[in-house]
Amino acid sequence: MPIRVHNTLSRTKEEFTPRDSGKVAMYVCGPTVYNHIHIGNARTFLTFDVIRRYLTYSGYDVRFVQNITDVDDKIIARAAEEGREPAEVAAEYTLAFRQAMDALGVERPTVAPKATQTIPGMIAMTERLIERGHAYVVDGDVYFSVRSFPEYGKLSGRNIDDLESGARVDVDERKQDPLDFALWKAAKPGEPHWASPWGEGRPGWHLECSVMSEEELGVAFDIHGGASDLIFPHHENEIAQSEAATGQPFVRYWLHGGLLQVNAEKMSKSLGNFMLLKDVLERYPAPVVRLLMLQTHYRSPLDFSTDRLDEAGRSYERLVTPLRNLEWAKRNRAITERADATRSAIEALECTPVTARDAFAAAMDDDFNTAGALAALFDLVRVLNTFLEQYGIGANARYAARLDEAADVLRDLLGVLGVSTADAARADEYPSDVLPLARDLAGYAGSDTRAAVEALLTARTVARTERNWAAADAVRDGLERLGFTIEDTPSGARVTFRGGGQAPWPT
RNA sequence: GGCGACGUCGCCAAGUGGCAAGGCAGAGGCCUGCAAAGCCUUUAUCCCCGGUUCGAAUCCGGGCGUCGCCUCCA
């Protein structure tokens, strides 16, 4: 089944046909490295990470290019505030950006060019534009002439005259038209600068994306992504300069993500209501953050709050619990076939690898409907749970293999969404707080925390055998306060440590 | 003022002409010493008013409300 994508240029869903069969060339606008990225930035990068992963899962060879804007007004301003060199500021936040993306589980780009390493290409494109009559020089600045490009406005659905009537910012008298934008800026004293045919200067904002994408992907590459606030003027200007310079279409499919909001308002630097990704990741595991964002379609606005993160945490638990339960059942060879076990539970288990993959793909093929894809995974979870409930691992190897197959599908498809299941089994590094508890309740005198927990569980088992519920519950409640959960299963008590004295999210 | 998006169960959310997915929360039941996890059951005619259609949450018109872009912004 073909993949369909919403193309901002046509405002409709179109069948996705890449330029070169089997290959996808995509470009996503990267960060300006003047600060840590915020959670809104993260949403956009996450969106395109999942799109890239799904295209790869679908069999495409994806070449993914993302710029690093490391020379810009905001970087210069920040450096001036802090009495540092712009390059130093850019280097610091470039590193921070990569670390944050790694922490979120975003795959690295195939290529991540920096603006400062693309200067010759930007100068060359500016020269091309001047030659073709699309740009003009004024006092060391070079401006693109929007009037020279008749199709200006086709992406954002505006026309030049409407834009000018709504203009409310000071007009630079040196521009031929108020909408003309800088391709090259003459450097002011103290600013980073490079030699150019128009004097010492630095590139304008939009230019790098046009140059890098053409160098790395060629023109009329497949997918250009970014958040919807980049449609105008950024992407509109990219189209103008690229198509004016090459005389060819720039991009086949424009994909734009919805903005993240806080309290139903746009989160932005200027409103000051933003949260940094790194701060959120200190409090919530990456899979939970990803899950929250993937529960909403990528083009819709998404309201972000800790309440919703907590909710996503519970959803994550539901998705990974069957994997934990299956491992536990296998380790204990738990076969709990019940008298009322049903034939349909077996049939569902047999069908689920295929039905889950089909439903997942059908949702994702429809403009990357991750919410629908998740629904397919929750259905798979129910099938697994139901089978485990009724049969355990099953009385013969045939079902054990079926269970493994279903679990593999679940892990694989969660992987396409970049939702790691690795955290699900973490249970090491018990806190030393268990030692006094074990001494008081189990008479354990050693210093090995794992042995202490074992002693506590043994004491609890003994107490339960003696029907001494108060003593048994003292162990469970004591451990609960330290971040452990005890669950009694047909194969004995299972203890899960969720970390710290405080659970990463309420359980 | 110009352009655009959205309004679906308590909360979140999918669904673009044919009996309204899913998650969270709630209720009842099963299981449990009690729990936890899990299973089963249970909760909507889709902002309002018109229209098109055999049939609309889905198409058209109007209204109300929310949000975004038009200025750096993911």
Coordinates of C-alpha atoms (C1' of nucleotides) in Angstrom, one line a residue:
Chain A
M1 CA 0.0 0.0 0.0
P2 CA 1.4 3.4 -0.9
I3 CA 2.3 6.0 1.7
R4 CA 0.3 9.1 1.6
V5 CA 1.6 12.4 3.0
H6 CA 0.1 15.8 3.5
N7 CA 1.9 18.3 1.3
T8 CA 1.8 21.8 2.5
L9 CA 2.3 23.0 -1.0
S10 CA -0.9 21.4 -2.3
R11 CA -2.7 21.4 1.1
T12 CA -3.8 17.8 0.4
K13 CA -2.6 14.3 1.0
E14 CA -0.7 13.0 -1.9
E15 CA 0.7 9.6 -2.7
F16 CA 4.4 9.6 -1.9
T17 CA 6.6 8.7 -4.8
P18 CA 10.2 9.4 -4.3
R19 CA 12.4 10.9 -7.0
D20 CA 14.6 7.8 -7.1
S21 CA 12.9 4.5 -6.6
G22 CA 13.7 3.0 -3.2
K23 CA 15.5 6.0 -1.9
V24 CA 14.3 9.0 0.0
A25 CA 16.2 12.3 0.2
M26 CA 15.0 14.4 3.1
Y27 CA 16.0 17.6 4.8
V28 CA 14.8 18.9 8.2
C29 CA 15.6 22.3 9.5
G30 CA 17.8 22.0 12.5
P31 CA 18.5 24.2 15.5
T32 CA 20.1 27.6 15.9
V33 CA 22.6 26.7 18.6
Y34 CA 22.3 29.7 21.0
N35 CA 20.6 27.8 23.9
H36 CA 19.5 24.4 24.9
I37 CA 16.6 23.2 22.8
H38 CA 13.2 23.4 24.3
I39 CA 10.5 20.7 24.3
G40 CA 8.8 22.3 21.3
N41 CA 11.9 21.9 19.2
A42 CA 12.1 18.4 20.5
R43 CA 8.6 17.6 19.2
T44 CA 9.5 18.6 15.6
F45 CA 12.7 16.6 15.6
L46 CA 10.9 13.7 17.1
T47 CA 8.2 13.9 14.4
F48 CA 10.7 13.7 11.6
D49 CA 12.7 11.0 13.4
V50 CA 9.6 8.8 13.4
I51 CA 8.9 9.6 9.8
R52 CA 12.4 8.7 8.9
R53 CA 12.3 5.5 10.9
Y54 CA 9.0 4.5 9.3
L55 CA 10.3 5.2 5.8
T56 CA 13.3 3.0 6.6
Y57 CA 11.0 0.3 8.0
S58 CA 9.0 0.5 4.8
G59 CA 12.1 -0.4 2.8
Y60 CA 13.5 3.0 1.7
D61 CA 17.1 3.9 1.9
V62 CA 16.8 7.3 3.6
R63 CA 19.4 10.0 3.3
F64 CA 18.6 12.5 6.1
V65 CA 20.2 15.9 6.2
Q66 CA 19.9 18.4 9.0
N67 CA 21.7 21.7 9.3
I68 CA 23.2 23.3 12.4
T69 CA 22.9 27.0 12.3
D70 CA 26.0 28.1 14.0
V71 CA 26.2 31.7 12.9
D72 CA 23.3 34.0 13.5
D73 CA 22.1 37.2 15.3
K74 CA 20.9 35.3 18.3
I75 CA 24.2 33.5 18.8
I76 CA 26.1 36.8 18.4
A77 CA 23.8 38.5 20.9
R78 CA 24.2 35.7 23.5
A79 CA 28.0 35.7 23.1
A80 CA 28.0 39.5 23.6
E81 CA 25.9 39.1 26.8
E82 CA 28.3 36.5 28.2
G83 CA 31.5 38.1 27.0
R84 CA 32.4 35.1 24.9
E85 CA 33.2 34.4 21.3
P86 CA 30.2 33.4 19.2
A87 CA 32.0 30.3 18.0
E88 CA 32.3 29.2 21.6
V89 CA 28.6 29.6 22.3
A90 CA 27.8 27.8 19.1
A91 CA 30.1 24.9 20.0
E92 CA 28.7 24.5 23.5
Y93 CA 25.1 24.3 22.3
T94 CA 25.9 22.2 19.3
L95 CA 27.2 19.6 21.7
A96 CA 24.2 20.0 24.0
F97 CA 21.9 19.6 21.1
R98 CA 23.5 16.3 20.1
Q99 CA 23.4 15.0 23.7
A100 CA 19.7 15.9 24.1
M101 CA 18.8 14.2 20.8
D102 CA 20.7 11.1 21.8
A103 CA 18.9 11.1 25.1
L104 CA 15.5 11.4 23.4
G105 CA 16.4 8.5 21.2
V106 CA 16.5 10.6 18.0
E107 CA 18.6 8.9 15.3
R108 CA 21.5 11.0 14.1
P109 CA 21.3 12.6 10.6
T110 CA 23.1 11.0 7.8
V111 CA 24.8 14.4 7.4
A112 CA 24.7 17.4 9.7
P113 CA 26.4 20.3 7.9
K114 CA 27.2 23.5 9.8
A115 CA 26.4 26.9 8.3
T116 CA 30.0 28.1 8.9
Q117 CA 31.3 25.2 6.8
T118 CA 29.0 26.1 3.9
I119 CA 30.1 29.6 3.3
P120 CA 31.6 29.1 -0.1
G121 CA 28.4 27.4 -1.3
M122 CA 26.3 30.3 0.0
I123 CA 28.5 32.8 -1.7
A124 CA 28.2 30.9 -4.9
M125 CA 24.4 30.7 -4.8
T126 CA 24.2 34.4 -4.0
E127 CA 26.3 35.1 -7.1
R128 CA 24.1 32.9 -9.2
L129 CA 21.1 34.9 -8.0
I130 CA 22.7 38.2 -8.8
E131 CA 23.6 37.0 -12.3
R132 CA 20.1 35.9 -12.9
G133 CA 18.7 39.2 -11.8
H134 CA 17.0 37.9 -8.6
A135 CA 19.3 39.7 -6.1
Y136 CA 21.0 43.1 -5.7
V137 CA 23.8 44.6 -3.7
V138 CA 23.4 47.5 -1.4
D139 CA 26.4 48.7 0.8
G140 CA 27.8 45.2 1.2
D141 CA 24.4 43.6 1.8
V142 CA 22.8 41.4 -0.8
Y143 CA 19.0 41.1 -1.0
F144 CA 16.7 38.7 -2.8
S145 CA 14.1 40.5 -4.8
V146 CA 10.8 38.9 -4.2
R147 CA 9.2 40.7 -7.1
S148 CA 11.6 38.9 -9.4
F149 CA 10.0 35.6 -8.5
P150 CA 6.4 35.5 -9.6
E151 CA 5.5 32.4 -7.6
Y152 CA 6.5 34.0 -4.3
G153 CA 3.9 33.1 -1.7
K154 CA 2.8 29.7 -3.2
L155 CA 3.8 27.7 -0.1
S156 CA 2.2 29.9 2.5
G157 CA -0.8 30.8 0.3
R158 CA -0.2 34.6 0.4
N159 CA 0.4 37.2 -2.2
I160 CA 2.9 40.0 -1.9
D161 CA 0.4 42.7 -1.9
D162 CA -1.5 41.2 1.1
L163 CA 1.7 40.8 3.0
E164 CA 2.7 44.4 2.5
S165 CA -0.6 45.8 3.5
G166 CA -0.3 43.8 6.8
A167 CA 3.3 44.8 7.3
R168 CA 3.9 46.5 10.6
V169 CA 7.6 46.6 11.0
D170 CA 10.0 49.3 10.1
V171 CA 11.0 49.3 6.5
D172 CA 14.6 49.3 5.5
E173 CA 14.7 52.1 2.9
R174 CA 17.6 50.5 1.1
K175 CA 15.4 47.5 0.0
Q176 CA 13.6 47.7 -3.3
D177 CA 10.7 46.0 -1.7
P178 CA 9.9 45.7 2.1
L179 CA 9.7 41.9 1.7
D180 CA 13.1 41.5 0.1
F181 CA 15.3 39.5 2.5
A182 CA 19.0 39.4 3.1
L183 CA 21.1 36.7 1.4
W184 CA 24.3 38.2 2.7
K185 CA 24.8 40.7 5.4
A186 CA 27.8 43.1 5.7
A187 CA 29.5 42.4 9.0
K188 CA 29.3 44.9 11.8
P189 CA 32.4 45.4 14.0
G190 CA 33.0 42.5 16.3
E191 CA 30.8 40.1 14.4
P192 CA 32.0 36.9 12.7
H193 CA 32.8 37.6 9.1
W194 CA 34.0 35.9 5.9
A195 CA 35.4 37.4 2.8
S196 CA 33.0 37.8 -0.1
P197 CA 32.7 39.6 -3.5
W198 CA 30.7 42.2 -1.6
G199 CA 33.1 42.7 1.3
E200 CA 33.4 41.1 4.7
G201 CA 30.1 39.7 5.8
R202 CA 28.0 36.7 6.9
P203 CA 25.2 34.7 5.4
G204 CA 21.5 35.4 5.9
W205 CA 19.3 32.9 7.7
H206 CA 17.5 31.2 4.9
L207 CA 20.3 30.6 2.5
E208 CA 22.1 27.7 4.3
C209 CA 19.1 25.4 3.9
S210 CA 18.9 26.0 0.2
V211 CA 22.7 25.5 -0.3
M212 CA 23.1 22.4 1.9
S213 CA 20.1 20.6 0.6
E214 CA 21.2 21.2 -3.0
E215 CA 24.7 20.1 -2.2
E216 CA 23.7 17.0 -0.2
L217 CA 20.5 15.9 -1.9
G218 CA 20.3 17.7 -5.3
V219 CA 17.3 19.7 -6.4
A220 CA 13.7 18.5 -6.3
F221 CA 14.6 16.3 -3.3
D222 CA 11.8 14.4 -1.7
I223 CA 10.9 15.7 1.7
H224 CA 11.6 19.0 3.4
G225 CA 10.4 19.2 7.0
G226 CA 10.1 21.6 9.8
A227 CA 7.5 23.1 12.2
S228 CA 4.6 25.0 10.8
D229 CA 5.9 28.4 12.0
L230 CA 8.7 28.0 9.5
I231 CA 6.3 28.0 6.5
F232 CA 6.5 31.8 6.3
P233 CA 8.9 33.4 5.8
H234 CA 11.6 30.8 6.1
H235 CA 10.5 28.1 3.8
E236 CA 8.8 30.5 1.4
N237 CA 12.1 32.3 1.0
E238 CA 14.0 29.0 0.6
I239 CA 11.7 28.1 -2.3
A240 CA 12.2 31.6 -3.9
Q241 CA 15.9 31.6 -3.8
S242 CA 16.4 27.9 -4.7
E243 CA 14.0 27.9 -7.6
A244 CA 15.2 31.3 -8.8
A245 CA 18.8 30.0 -8.7
T246 CA 18.3 26.6 -10.3
G247 CA 15.2 27.2 -12.5
Q248 CA 13.9 23.9 -11.2
P249 CA 11.4 22.8 -8.6
F250 CA 13.1 22.8 -5.1
V251 CA 11.1 20.2 -3.1
R252 CA 8.6 17.5 -3.9
Y253 CA 6.8 17.2 -0.6
W254 CA 6.7 19.9 2.1
L255 CA 5.8 18.4 5.6
H256 CA 5.1 20.7 8.5
G257 CA 4.5 19.7 12.1
G258 CA 2.1 21.4 14.5
L259 CA 3.3 23.5 17.3
L260 CA 3.6 22.4 20.9
Q261 CA 1.6 24.5 23.4
V262 CA 1.5 25.0 27.1
N263 CA -1.9 25.9 28.6
A264 CA -3.3 26.0 25.1
E265 CA -0.8 28.7 24.1
K266 CA 2.1 28.5 21.8
M267 CA 5.3 27.8 23.7
S268 CA 8.0 30.2 22.5
K269 CA 11.1 31.9 23.5
S270 CA 9.4 35.3 23.3
L271 CA 6.6 34.2 25.6
G272 CA 9.0 32.8 28.1
N273 CA 6.8 29.8 28.8
F274 CA 9.1 27.1 27.6
M275 CA 10.6 24.0 29.1
L276 CA 13.9 22.7 28.1
L277 CA 14.1 19.2 26.8
K278 CA 17.0 18.4 29.1
D279 CA 15.0 19.4 32.2
V280 CA 12.0 17.3 31.1
L281 CA 14.3 14.3 30.5
E282 CA 15.7 14.5 34.0
R283 CA 12.2 13.8 35.3
Y284 CA 10.7 11.6 32.7
P285 CA 12.2 8.7 30.7
A286 CA 12.6 9.4 27.0
P287 CA 10.0 6.7 25.9
V288 CA 7.4 8.4 28.0
V289 CA 8.1 11.8 26.4
R290 CA 8.0 10.2 23.0
L291 CA 4.8 8.4 23.7
L292 CA 3.1 11.6 24.8
M293 CA 4.0 13.3 21.6
L294 CA 3.1 10.4 19.4
Q295 CA -0.4 10.1 20.9
T296 CA -1.3 13.2 18.8
H297 CA -1.0 13.5 15.1
Y298 CA 2.1 15.3 14.1
R299 CA 0.2 18.2 12.3
S300 CA -2.1 18.9 15.2
P301 CA -1.3 21.2 18.1
L302 CA -0.2 19.4 21.2
D303 CA -0.7 20.7 24.7
F304 CA 2.2 19.8 26.9
S305 CA 1.9 19.4 30.7
T306 CA 3.3 17.2 33.5
D307 CA -0.2 15.8 34.0
R308 CA -0.1 14.5 30.5
L309 CA 3.4 13.1 30.9
D310 CA 2.2 11.2 34.0
E311 CA -0.7 9.8 31.9
A312 CA 1.8 8.9 29.1
G313 CA 3.8 7.1 31.8
R314 CA 0.9 4.9 32.6
S315 CA 0.3 4.2 28.9
Y316 CA 4.0 3.2 28.6
E317 CA 3.6 0.8 31.5
R318 CA 0.7 -0.8 29.7
L319 CA 2.7 -1.3 26.6
V320 CA 5.7 -2.9 28.2
T321 CA 4.0 -4.9 31.0
P322 CA 3.2 -7.8 28.8
L323 CA 6.9 -8.0 27.8
R324 CA 7.8 -8.1 31.5
N325 CA 5.1 -10.6 32.2
L326 CA 6.2 -12.9 29.4
E327 CA 9.8 -12.9 30.5
W328 CA 8.7 -13.7 34.1
A329 CA 6.5 -16.5 32.9
K330 CA 9.2 -18.0 30.7
R331 CA 11.8 -17.8 33.5
N332 CA 9.4 -19.6 35.8
R333 CA 8.0 -21.9 33.2
A334 CA 4.6 -20.6 34.3
I335 CA 1.9 -22.6 32.7
T336 CA -1.4 -21.6 34.2
E337 CA -3.9 -23.0 31.8
R338 CA -7.3 -22.3 33.2
A339 CA -10.4 -24.4 33.0
D340 CA -12.2 -21.6 31.2
A341 CA -9.4 -20.9 28.8
T342 CA -10.8 -20.1 25.3
R343 CA -10.0 -21.2 21.8
S344 CA -10.3 -17.6 20.7
A345 CA -7.3 -16.5 22.8
I346 CA -5.2 -19.0 20.9
E347 CA -6.6 -17.8 17.5
A348 CA -6.0 -14.2 18.4
L349 CA -2.4 -15.0 19.4
E350 CA -1.8 -16.8 16.1
C351 CA -3.2 -13.9 14.0
T352 CA -1.8 -11.0 16.0
P353 CA 1.7 -10.7 14.4
V354 CA 0.1 -10.2 11.0
T355 CA -2.9 -8.1 12.0
A356 CA -0.8 -5.9 14.3
R357 CA 1.7 -5.2 11.5
D358 CA -1.0 -4.6 9.0
A359 CA -3.0 -2.2 11.2
F360 CA 0.2 -0.4 12.2
A361 CA 1.3 0.1 8.6
A362 CA -2.2 1.1 7.5
A363 CA -2.2 3.9 10.1
M364 CA 1.4 5.0 9.4
D365 CA 0.9 4.9 5.6
D366 CA -1.9 7.5 6.1
D367 CA 0.3 10.5 6.7
F368 CA 2.1 9.0 9.6
N369 CA -0.9 8.5 11.9
T370 CA 1.0 7.5 15.0
A371 CA -2.0 7.7 17.2
G372 CA -3.7 5.1 15.1
A373 CA -0.5 3.1 15.0
L374 CA -0.4 3.1 18.8
A375 CA -4.0 1.8 18.9
A376 CA -2.8 -1.2 16.9
L377 CA -0.1 -1.8 19.5
F378 CA -2.5 -1.6 22.3
D379 CA -4.7 -4.2 20.6
L380 CA -1.6 -6.4 20.3
V381 CA -1.0 -5.9 24.0
R382 CA -4.5 -7.0 24.9
V383 CA -4.1 -10.2 22.9
L384 CA -0.8 -11.0 24.6
N385 CA -2.3 -10.2 28.0
T386 CA -5.3 -12.3 27.4
F387 CA -3.3 -15.3 26.3
L388 CA -0.9 -15.1 29.3
E389 CA -3.9 -14.7 31.6
Q390 CA -5.5 -17.9 30.3
Y391 CA -2.6 -20.1 29.3
G392 CA 0.7 -18.8 30.8
I393 CA 3.4 -19.6 28.3
G394 CA 1.3 -22.5 27.1
A395 CA 1.6 -26.2 27.6
N396 CA 3.8 -26.8 24.5
A397 CA 6.5 -25.1 22.7
R398 CA 4.3 -24.1 19.8
Y399 CA 2.6 -21.4 21.9
A400 CA 5.9 -20.3 23.5
A401 CA 7.1 -19.6 20.0
R402 CA 3.9 -17.8 19.2
L403 CA 4.3 -15.7 22.3
D404 CA 7.8 -14.8 21.4
E405 CA 6.8 -13.9 17.9
A406 CA 4.1 -11.6 19.1
A407 CA 6.4 -10.0 21.7
D408 CA 9.0 -9.5 18.9
V409 CA 6.4 -7.7 16.8
L410 CA 5.5 -5.4 19.7
R411 CA 9.2 -4.6 20.4
D412 CA 9.9 -4.1 16.7
L413 CA 7.0 -1.7 16.1
L414 CA 7.6 0.2 19.2
G415 CA 11.1 0.5 17.9
V416 CA 9.8 2.1 14.7
L417 CA 8.3 4.7 16.9
G418 CA 11.6 4.9 18.7
V419 CA 10.0 3.9 22.0
S420 CA 12.6 1.8 23.8
T421 CA 11.5 -1.1 25.9
A422 CA 14.8 -1.4 27.6
D423 CA 13.8 0.4 30.7
A424 CA 11.1 -2.1 31.4
A425 CA 13.3 -4.6 33.0
R426 CA 15.6 -2.3 34.9
A427 CA 15.9 -3.6 38.4
D428 CA 19.5 -3.3 39.4
E429 CA 21.2 -1.0 41.9
Y430 CA 18.9 -1.3 44.8
P431 CA 19.2 1.6 47.3
S432 CA 21.1 1.1 50.5
D433 CA 17.9 2.1 52.3
V434 CA 16.8 -1.5 52.1
L435 CA 19.4 -2.6 54.6
P436 CA 17.8 -1.1 57.8
L437 CA 14.5 -2.4 56.5
A438 CA 15.9 -5.9 56.1
R439 CA 17.5 -5.7 59.5
D440 CA 14.3 -4.7 61.2
L441 CA 11.9 -7.0 59.4
A442 CA 14.0 -10.0 58.3
G443 CA 16.9 -10.0 60.7
Y444 CA 19.3 -9.5 57.8
A445 CA 22.7 -8.3 59.0
G446 CA 24.7 -8.1 55.8
S447 CA 25.4 -5.2 53.5
D448 CA 24.4 -6.7 50.1
T449 CA 21.2 -4.9 49.0
R450 CA 20.2 -7.6 46.7
A451 CA 20.5 -10.2 49.4
A452 CA 18.6 -7.9 51.7
V453 CA 15.7 -7.8 49.3
E454 CA 15.8 -11.6 49.0
A455 CA 15.7 -11.9 52.8
L456 CA 12.7 -9.5 52.9
L457 CA 10.9 -11.6 50.3
T458 CA 11.6 -14.8 52.2
A459 CA 10.4 -13.3 55.4
R460 CA 7.3 -12.2 53.7
T461 CA 6.7 -15.6 52.2
V462 CA 7.1 -17.2 55.6
A463 CA 4.7 -14.6 57.2
R464 CA 2.1 -15.3 54.4
T465 CA 2.4 -19.0 55.0
E466 CA 1.7 -18.4 58.7
R467 CA -1.2 -16.1 57.6
N468 CA 0.6 -13.2 59.5
W469 CA -0.8 -10.6 57.1
A470 CA 0.5 -7.7 59.2
A471 CA 4.1 -8.8 59.0
A472 CA 3.7 -9.6 55.3
D473 CA 2.2 -6.2 54.5
A474 CA 4.9 -4.5 56.6
V475 CA 7.5 -5.9 54.1
R476 CA 5.5 -4.9 51.1
D477 CA 4.7 -1.4 52.3
G478 CA 8.2 -0.8 53.5
L479 CA 9.6 -1.8 50.1
E480 CA 6.9 0.2 48.3
R481 CA 8.1 3.4 50.1
L482 CA 11.6 2.7 48.7
G483 CA 10.4 2.5 45.2
F484 CA 9.8 -1.3 44.9
T485 CA 6.6 -3.0 43.8
I486 CA 5.8 -6.5 44.9
E487 CA 3.4 -8.6 42.9
D488 CA 2.3 -12.0 43.8
T489 CA 2.2 -14.3 40.8
P490 CA 1.4 -18.0 40.5
S491 CA 5.2 -18.4 40.3
G492 CA 5.9 -16.5 43.5
A493 CA 6.5 -12.9 44.4
R494 CA 8.0 -10.7 41.8
V495 CA 9.8 -7.5 42.8
T496 CA 10.2 -4.5 40.5
F497 CA 12.4 -1.6 41.4
R498 CA 11.3 1.6 39.8
G499 CA 14.2 3.7 40.9
G500 CA 15.0 6.2 43.6
G501 CA 12.8 6.8 46.6
Q502 CA 10.4 8.4 44.2
A503 CA 9.0 6.8 41.2
P504 CA 9.9 8.5 37.9
W505 CA 6.2 8.9 37.4
P506 CA 3.3 8.1 39.7
T507 CA 2.3 4.5 39.6
Chain B
rG1 C1' -7.0 43.9 8.3
rG2 C1' -5.1 39.4 5.2
rC3 C1' -4.2 34.0 5.3
rG4 C1' -4.9 29.3 7.8
rA5 C1' -6.1 25.4 11.4
rC6 C1' -9.2 23.4 14.9
rG7 C1' -13.9 22.4 18.1
rU8 C1' -15.5 14.0 18.8
rC9 C1' -17.1 10.3 25.9
rG10 C1' -14.8 13.4 32.7
rC11 C1' -9.4 14.2 30.3
rC12 C1' -6.3 13.1 25.9
rA13 C1' -7.3 11.4 21.0
rA14 C1' -8.0 8.6 15.9
rG15 C1' -11.5 8.7 12.4
rU16 C1' -12.8 13.2 5.4
rG17 C1' -20.1 9.8 3.2
rG18 C1' -22.5 3.9 5.3
rC19 C1' -23.8 1.0 12.3
rA20 C1' -18.1 6.5 16.5
rA21 C1' -10.5 3.2 17.2
rG22 C1' -7.3 3.6 21.3
rG23 C1' -5.1 5.5 26.0
rC24 C1' -6.0 7.7 30.9
rA25 C1' -9.6 8.3 34.7
rG26 C1' -14.5 6.2 36.8
rA27 C1' -18.2 2.1 37.8
rG28 C1' -19.3 -3.3 38.3
rG29 C1' -17.4 -8.3 38.1
rC30 C1' -13.3 -12.3 37.9
rC31 C1' -8.5 -13.3 40.2
rU32 C1' -5.9 -12.1 45.2
rG33 C1' -5.5 -13.0 52.5
rC34 C1' -5.5 -7.8 51.0
rA35 C1' -2.9 -5.7 47.0
rA36 C1' -0.4 -5.2 42.2
rA37 C1' -0.6 -6.8 37.3
rG38 C1' -4.2 -8.8 34.1
rC39 C1' -9.1 -10.3 32.0
rC40 C1' -14.5 -9.3 31.2
rU41 C1' -18.5 -5.7 31.2
rU42 C1' -19.9 -0.6 31.2
rU43 C1' -20.1 5.4 29.5
rA44 C1' -20.8 9.7 22.9
rU45 C1' -25.5 10.2 17.4
rC46 C1' -19.4 14.0 17.2
rC47 C1' -20.0 23.2 19.3
rC48 C1' -24.9 25.5 17.3
rC49 C1' -28.4 26.5 13.0
rG50 C1' -29.6 25.6 8.1
rG51 C1' -28.6 22.8 3.3
rU52 C1' -26.9 18.7 -0.2
rU53 C1' -27.6 13.2 0.0
rC54 C1' -31.1 7.0 0.4
rG55 C1' -27.4 8.0 4.2
rA56 C1' -22.8 13.2 7.2
rA57 C1' -18.6 13.7 12.8
rU58 C1' -17.1 13.5 7.8
rC59 C1' -19.5 17.8 1.9
rC60 C1' -21.7 23.2 1.4
rG61 C1' -23.4 28.0 3.8
rG62 C1' -24.0 30.8 8.3
rG63 C1' -23.0 31.5 13.6
rC64 C1' -20.3 30.9 18.2
rG65 C1' -15.6 29.6 20.4
rU66 C1' -10.2 28.4 20.6
rC67 C1' -5.4 28.6 18.3
rG68 C1' -1.6 29.8 14.8
rC69 C1' 0.9 32.7 10.7
rC70 C1' 1.5 37.7 8.7
rU71 C1' 8.1 40.0 13.1
rC72 C1' 13.1 36.1 15.5
rC73 C1' 10.8 31.4 16.4
rA74 C1' 10.7 24.1 15.9

